[in-house]
């Protein structure tokens, strides 16, 4: 590459059979993998799916990845902050389990509740999701993807949406009380939150 160092290098999947110290596959690493890898080289960022409907990094399902990142001052880059279109285009079938015909009819109920909260706040559901993520802490960086300029402009509009602590908790409560039907990925497709073998 012709450079002395790389500012930020992502490796997007873990191989649970390969020691993390060898591969530095940190993007979706478990809490202990992050700790072990950090002893080899500082970790500055982890990219993981995080949105109001995907809270695995906060709890045991995601091996408390968020707490490990905060322990070491690691920034979390939240991909799919709009729920892979779950919040912005819930009427479109996609090739994921969550959007399969069997689950498709059940999930818009939650989206409608989220839309009602956005309407109350005077913003779009996408803007509300981005504002909610930003309110989780300065160490959370939402990275929404977009295909059209109008959606990019809409996403930037989230910077003007300010949520009180009460509103942040209200969003969390509504989401936690609702049930998102279907996994986000087919079983075995990704090895997220894998614990790697010891070195």
mmCIF file of C-alpha atoms in Angstrom:
data_model
loop_
_atom_site.group_PDB
_atom_site.id
_atom_site.type_symbol
_atom_site.label_atom_id
_atom_site.label_comp_id
_atom_site.label_asym_id
_atom_site.label_seq_id
_atom_site.Cartn_x
_atom_site.Cartn_y
_atom_site.Cartn_z
ATOM 1 C CA UNK A 1 0.000 0.000 0.000
ATOM 2 C CA UNK A 2 3.008 2.303 0.281
ATOM 3 C CA UNK A 3 2.176 3.675 3.755
ATOM 4 C CA UNK A 4 3.960 3.445 7.112
ATOM 5 C CA UNK A 5 0.780 2.524 8.973
ATOM 6 C CA UNK A 6 -2.938 2.010 8.471
ATOM 7 C CA UNK A 7 -5.219 4.334 10.445
ATOM 8 C CA UNK A 8 -8.072 1.873 10.694
ATOM 9 C CA UNK A 9 -8.216 -1.707 9.459
ATOM 10 C CA UNK A 10 -11.340 -3.837 9.741
ATOM 11 C CA UNK A 11 -11.493 -7.589 9.517
ATOM 12 C CA UNK A 12 -15.163 -8.437 9.247
ATOM 13 C CA UNK A 13 -15.445 -12.045 10.423
ATOM 14 C CA UNK A 14 -13.949 -14.190 13.179
ATOM 15 C CA UNK A 15 -12.752 -17.734 12.700
ATOM 16 C CA UNK A 16 -13.482 -19.382 16.082
ATOM 17 C CA UNK A 17 -10.761 -21.955 15.382
ATOM 18 C CA UNK A 18 -8.057 -19.284 14.949
ATOM 19 C CA UNK A 19 -6.608 -17.430 17.975
ATOM 20 C CA UNK A 20 -7.601 -13.797 17.917
ATOM 21 C CA UNK A 21 -4.049 -12.824 18.769
ATOM 22 C CA UNK A 22 -2.984 -14.323 15.430
ATOM 23 C CA UNK A 23 -5.642 -12.820 13.221
ATOM 24 C CA UNK A 24 -6.802 -9.694 15.068
ATOM 25 C CA UNK A 25 -10.299 -10.384 13.780
ATOM 26 C CA UNK A 26 -11.932 -7.929 16.115
ATOM 27 C CA UNK A 27 -14.887 -6.532 14.284
ATOM 28 C CA UNK A 28 -17.424 -8.882 15.804
ATOM 29 C CA UNK A 29 -15.324 -10.267 18.623
ATOM 30 C CA UNK A 30 -16.573 -11.306 22.007
ATOM 31 C CA UNK A 31 -15.619 -9.398 25.132
ATOM 32 C CA UNK A 32 -12.778 -11.751 26.082
ATOM 33 C CA UNK A 33 -11.443 -11.842 22.518
ATOM 34 C CA UNK A 34 -11.262 -8.048 22.542
ATOM 35 C CA UNK A 35 -9.379 -8.126 25.854
ATOM 36 C CA UNK A 36 -6.904 -10.729 24.595
ATOM 37 C CA UNK A 37 -6.315 -8.955 21.298
ATOM 38 C CA UNK A 38 -5.849 -5.627 23.061
ATOM 39 C CA UNK A 39 -2.790 -7.081 24.803
ATOM 40 C CA UNK A 40 -1.205 -7.601 21.360
ATOM 41 C CA UNK A 41 -2.160 -4.308 19.694
ATOM 42 C CA UNK A 42 -4.472 -1.437 20.645
ATOM 43 C CA UNK A 43 -7.967 -1.693 19.228
ATOM 44 C CA UNK A 44 -9.527 1.619 18.262
ATOM 45 C CA UNK A 45 -12.825 0.578 16.710
ATOM 46 C CA UNK A 46 -15.286 -2.276 16.441
ATOM 47 C CA UNK A 47 -17.961 -2.381 13.745
ATOM 48 C CA UNK A 48 -21.093 -4.260 14.716
ATOM 49 C CA UNK A 49 -24.812 -4.181 13.983
ATOM 50 C CA UNK A 50 -26.533 -1.972 16.543
ATOM 51 C CA UNK A 51 -29.942 -0.336 16.313
ATOM 52 C CA UNK A 52 -33.087 -0.097 18.456
ATOM 53 C CA UNK A 53 -34.123 -3.585 17.304
ATOM 54 C CA UNK A 54 -30.682 -5.174 17.542
ATOM 55 C CA UNK A 55 -29.317 -4.705 21.057
ATOM 56 C CA UNK A 56 -27.163 -7.832 21.323
ATOM 57 C CA UNK A 57 -23.973 -5.882 22.039
ATOM 58 C CA UNK A 58 -25.500 -4.622 25.280
ATOM 59 C CA UNK A 59 -26.213 -8.004 26.859
ATOM 60 C CA UNK A 60 -25.129 -11.620 27.293
ATOM 61 C CA UNK A 61 -26.443 -12.564 23.832
ATOM 62 C CA UNK A 62 -23.675 -10.398 22.437
ATOM 63 C CA UNK A 63 -21.243 -11.272 25.234
ATOM 64 C CA UNK A 64 -21.368 -7.730 26.624
ATOM 65 C CA UNK A 65 -19.314 -6.400 23.733
ATOM 66 C CA UNK A 66 -20.339 -2.802 24.463
ATOM 67 C CA UNK A 67 -19.070 -2.952 28.042
ATOM 68 C CA UNK A 68 -15.717 -4.374 26.875
ATOM 69 C CA UNK A 69 -15.396 -1.622 24.270
ATOM 70 C CA UNK A 70 -16.119 1.013 26.885
ATOM 71 C CA UNK A 71 -13.640 -0.553 29.293
ATOM 72 C CA UNK A 72 -10.860 -0.033 26.729
ATOM 73 C CA UNK A 73 -12.102 3.219 25.173
ATOM 74 C CA UNK A 74 -12.958 1.519 21.870
ATOM 75 C CA UNK A 75 -15.372 3.310 19.535
ATOM 76 C CA UNK A 76 -18.352 1.304 18.269
ATOM 77 C CA UNK A 77 -19.269 1.904 14.636
ATOM 78 C CA UNK A 78 -22.911 0.840 14.406
ATOM 79 C CA UNK A 79 -23.722 -0.594 11.009
ATOM 80 C CA UNK A 80 -27.321 -1.164 9.885
ATOM 81 C CA UNK A 81 -28.555 1.557 12.266
ATOM 82 C CA UNK A 82 -31.880 1.619 10.415
ATOM 83 C CA UNK A 83 -32.423 -2.092 10.961
ATOM 84 C CA UNK A 84 -31.493 -3.091 7.394
ATOM 85 C CA UNK A 85 -34.438 -1.081 6.126
ATOM 86 C CA UNK A 86 -36.731 -2.459 8.821
ATOM 87 C CA UNK A 87 -37.508 1.101 9.954
ATOM 88 C CA UNK A 88 -37.589 2.859 6.618
ATOM 89 C CA UNK A 89 -39.127 0.395 4.142
ATOM 90 C CA UNK A 90 -40.996 -2.256 6.134
ATOM 91 C CA UNK A 91 -43.212 -3.152 3.184
ATOM 92 C CA UNK A 92 -40.367 -4.637 1.142
ATOM 93 C CA UNK A 93 -39.537 -8.345 1.321
ATOM 94 C CA UNK A 94 -35.819 -9.083 1.532
ATOM 95 C CA UNK A 95 -33.796 -12.301 1.564
ATOM 96 C CA UNK A 96 -33.405 -12.467 5.359
ATOM 97 C CA UNK A 97 -35.280 -14.489 7.953
ATOM 98 C CA UNK A 98 -36.742 -11.365 9.545
ATOM 99 C CA UNK A 99 -38.256 -10.355 6.205
ATOM 100 C CA UNK A 100 -39.369 -13.851 5.163
ATOM 101 C CA UNK A 101 -43.057 -14.316 4.306
ATOM 102 C CA UNK A 102 -43.635 -16.212 7.582
ATOM 103 C CA UNK A 103 -42.363 -13.315 9.712
ATOM 104 C CA UNK A 104 -43.073 -10.385 7.434
ATOM 105 C CA UNK A 105 -46.666 -9.723 8.511
ATOM 106 C CA UNK A 106 -45.809 -9.713 12.235
ATOM 107 C CA UNK A 107 -42.932 -7.230 12.273
ATOM 108 C CA UNK A 108 -44.645 -4.076 10.941
ATOM 109 C CA UNK A 109 -46.573 -3.834 14.241
ATOM 110 C CA UNK A 110 -43.346 -2.843 15.974
ATOM 111 C CA UNK A 111 -42.392 -0.536 13.117
ATOM 112 C CA UNK A 112 -45.756 1.231 13.441
ATOM 113 C CA UNK A 113 -45.127 1.811 17.151
ATOM 114 C CA UNK A 114 -41.717 3.242 16.342
ATOM 115 C CA UNK A 115 -43.246 5.440 13.620
ATOM 116 C CA UNK A 116 -45.757 6.798 16.144
ATOM 117 C CA UNK A 117 -42.865 7.826 18.408
ATOM 118 C CA UNK A 118 -41.145 9.525 15.447
ATOM 119 C CA UNK A 119 -44.351 11.350 14.480
ATOM 120 C CA UNK A 120 -44.692 12.567 18.072
ATOM 121 C CA UNK A 121 -41.116 13.891 17.887
ATOM 122 C CA UNK A 122 -41.636 15.475 14.445
ATOM 123 C CA UNK A 123 -39.053 13.398 12.594
ATOM 124 C CA UNK A 124 -38.835 10.306 10.423
ATOM 125 C CA UNK A 125 -38.385 6.817 11.921
ATOM 126 C CA UNK A 126 -34.882 6.706 10.447
ATOM 127 C CA UNK A 127 -33.950 10.012 12.061
ATOM 128 C CA UNK A 128 -35.332 8.818 15.377
ATOM 129 C CA UNK A 129 -33.260 5.621 15.205
ATOM 130 C CA UNK A 130 -30.078 7.555 14.411
ATOM 131 C CA UNK A 131 -30.760 10.085 17.173
ATOM 132 C CA UNK A 132 -31.457 7.255 19.626
ATOM 133 C CA UNK A 133 -28.167 5.553 18.753
ATOM 134 C CA UNK A 134 -26.263 8.817 19.089
ATOM 135 C CA UNK A 135 -27.857 9.293 22.515
ATOM 136 C CA UNK A 136 -26.339 5.989 23.687
ATOM 137 C CA UNK A 137 -22.969 7.707 24.090
ATOM 138 C CA UNK A 138 -20.222 9.623 22.337
ATOM 139 C CA UNK A 139 -18.481 6.313 21.646
ATOM 140 C CA UNK A 140 -21.298 5.154 19.317
ATOM 141 C CA UNK A 141 -20.991 6.169 15.652
ATOM 142 C CA UNK A 142 -23.967 5.184 13.475
ATOM 143 C CA UNK A 143 -22.967 4.485 9.867
ATOM 144 C CA UNK A 144 -26.148 4.344 7.777
ATOM 145 C CA UNK A 145 -25.862 3.239 4.187
ATOM 146 C CA UNK A 146 -27.843 5.024 1.517
ATOM 147 C CA UNK A 147 -28.409 4.756 -2.199
ATOM 148 C CA UNK A 148 -30.018 8.133 -2.821
ATOM 149 C CA UNK A 149 -29.109 11.713 -1.983
ATOM 150 C CA UNK A 150 -32.536 12.392 -0.448
ATOM 151 C CA UNK A 151 -31.966 9.635 2.124
ATOM 152 C CA UNK A 152 -28.522 10.961 2.961
ATOM 153 C CA UNK A 153 -30.048 14.400 3.564
ATOM 154 C CA UNK A 154 -32.735 12.781 5.724
ATOM 155 C CA UNK A 155 -30.089 10.920 7.733
ATOM 156 C CA UNK A 156 -28.103 14.116 8.323
ATOM 157 C CA UNK A 157 -31.349 15.635 9.632
ATOM 158 C CA UNK A 158 -31.056 13.261 12.593
ATOM 159 C CA UNK A 159 -28.392 15.609 13.979
ATOM 160 C CA UNK A 160 -31.202 18.089 14.703
ATOM 161 C CA UNK A 161 -33.260 15.536 16.651
ATOM 162 C CA UNK A 162 -32.480 15.853 20.342
ATOM 163 C CA UNK A 163 -33.828 13.271 22.756
ATOM 164 C CA UNK A 164 -34.247 13.680 26.484
ATOM 165 C CA UNK A 165 -33.267 10.833 28.804
ATOM 166 C CA UNK A 166 -36.982 10.127 29.236
ATOM 167 C CA UNK A 167 -37.482 9.864 25.448
ATOM 168 C CA UNK A 168 -34.430 7.609 25.068
ATOM 169 C CA UNK A 169 -35.835 5.307 27.743
ATOM 170 C CA UNK A 170 -39.342 5.432 26.240
ATOM 171 C CA UNK A 171 -37.958 4.200 22.906
ATOM 172 C CA UNK A 172 -36.028 1.422 24.637
ATOM 173 C CA UNK A 173 -39.095 0.382 26.658
ATOM 174 C CA UNK A 174 -41.352 0.226 23.577
ATOM 175 C CA UNK A 175 -38.824 -1.849 21.650
ATOM 176 C CA UNK A 176 -38.087 -4.213 24.537
ATOM 177 C CA UNK A 177 -41.814 -4.832 25.118
ATOM 178 C CA UNK A 178 -42.380 -5.684 21.473
ATOM 179 C CA UNK A 179 -41.148 -8.839 19.816
ATOM 180 C CA UNK A 180 -39.101 -8.731 16.646
ATOM 181 C CA UNK A 181 -39.936 -11.979 14.872
ATOM 182 C CA UNK A 182 -37.189 -13.834 13.027
ATOM 183 C CA UNK A 183 -33.444 -13.758 13.278
ATOM 184 C CA UNK A 184 -31.601 -11.094 11.333
ATOM 185 C CA UNK A 185 -29.361 -13.617 9.519
ATOM 186 C CA UNK A 186 -29.673 -17.267 8.515
ATOM 187 C CA UNK A 187 -28.101 -19.599 11.069
ATOM 188 C CA UNK A 188 -24.410 -20.098 10.372
ATOM 189 C CA UNK A 189 -24.197 -17.222 7.904
ATOM 190 C CA UNK A 190 -22.139 -15.064 10.257
ATOM 191 C CA UNK A 191 -19.912 -15.863 13.201
ATOM 192 C CA UNK A 192 -20.717 -12.749 15.172
ATOM 193 C CA UNK A 193 -19.882 -12.713 18.863
ATOM 194 C CA UNK A 194 -17.657 -15.753 18.496
ATOM 195 C CA UNK A 195 -15.131 -16.555 21.165
ATOM 196 C CA UNK A 196 -11.868 -17.612 19.570
ATOM 197 C CA UNK A 197 -9.548 -20.354 20.769
ATOM 198 C CA UNK A 198 -6.706 -19.395 23.099
ATOM 199 C CA UNK A 199 -3.257 -18.786 21.659
#
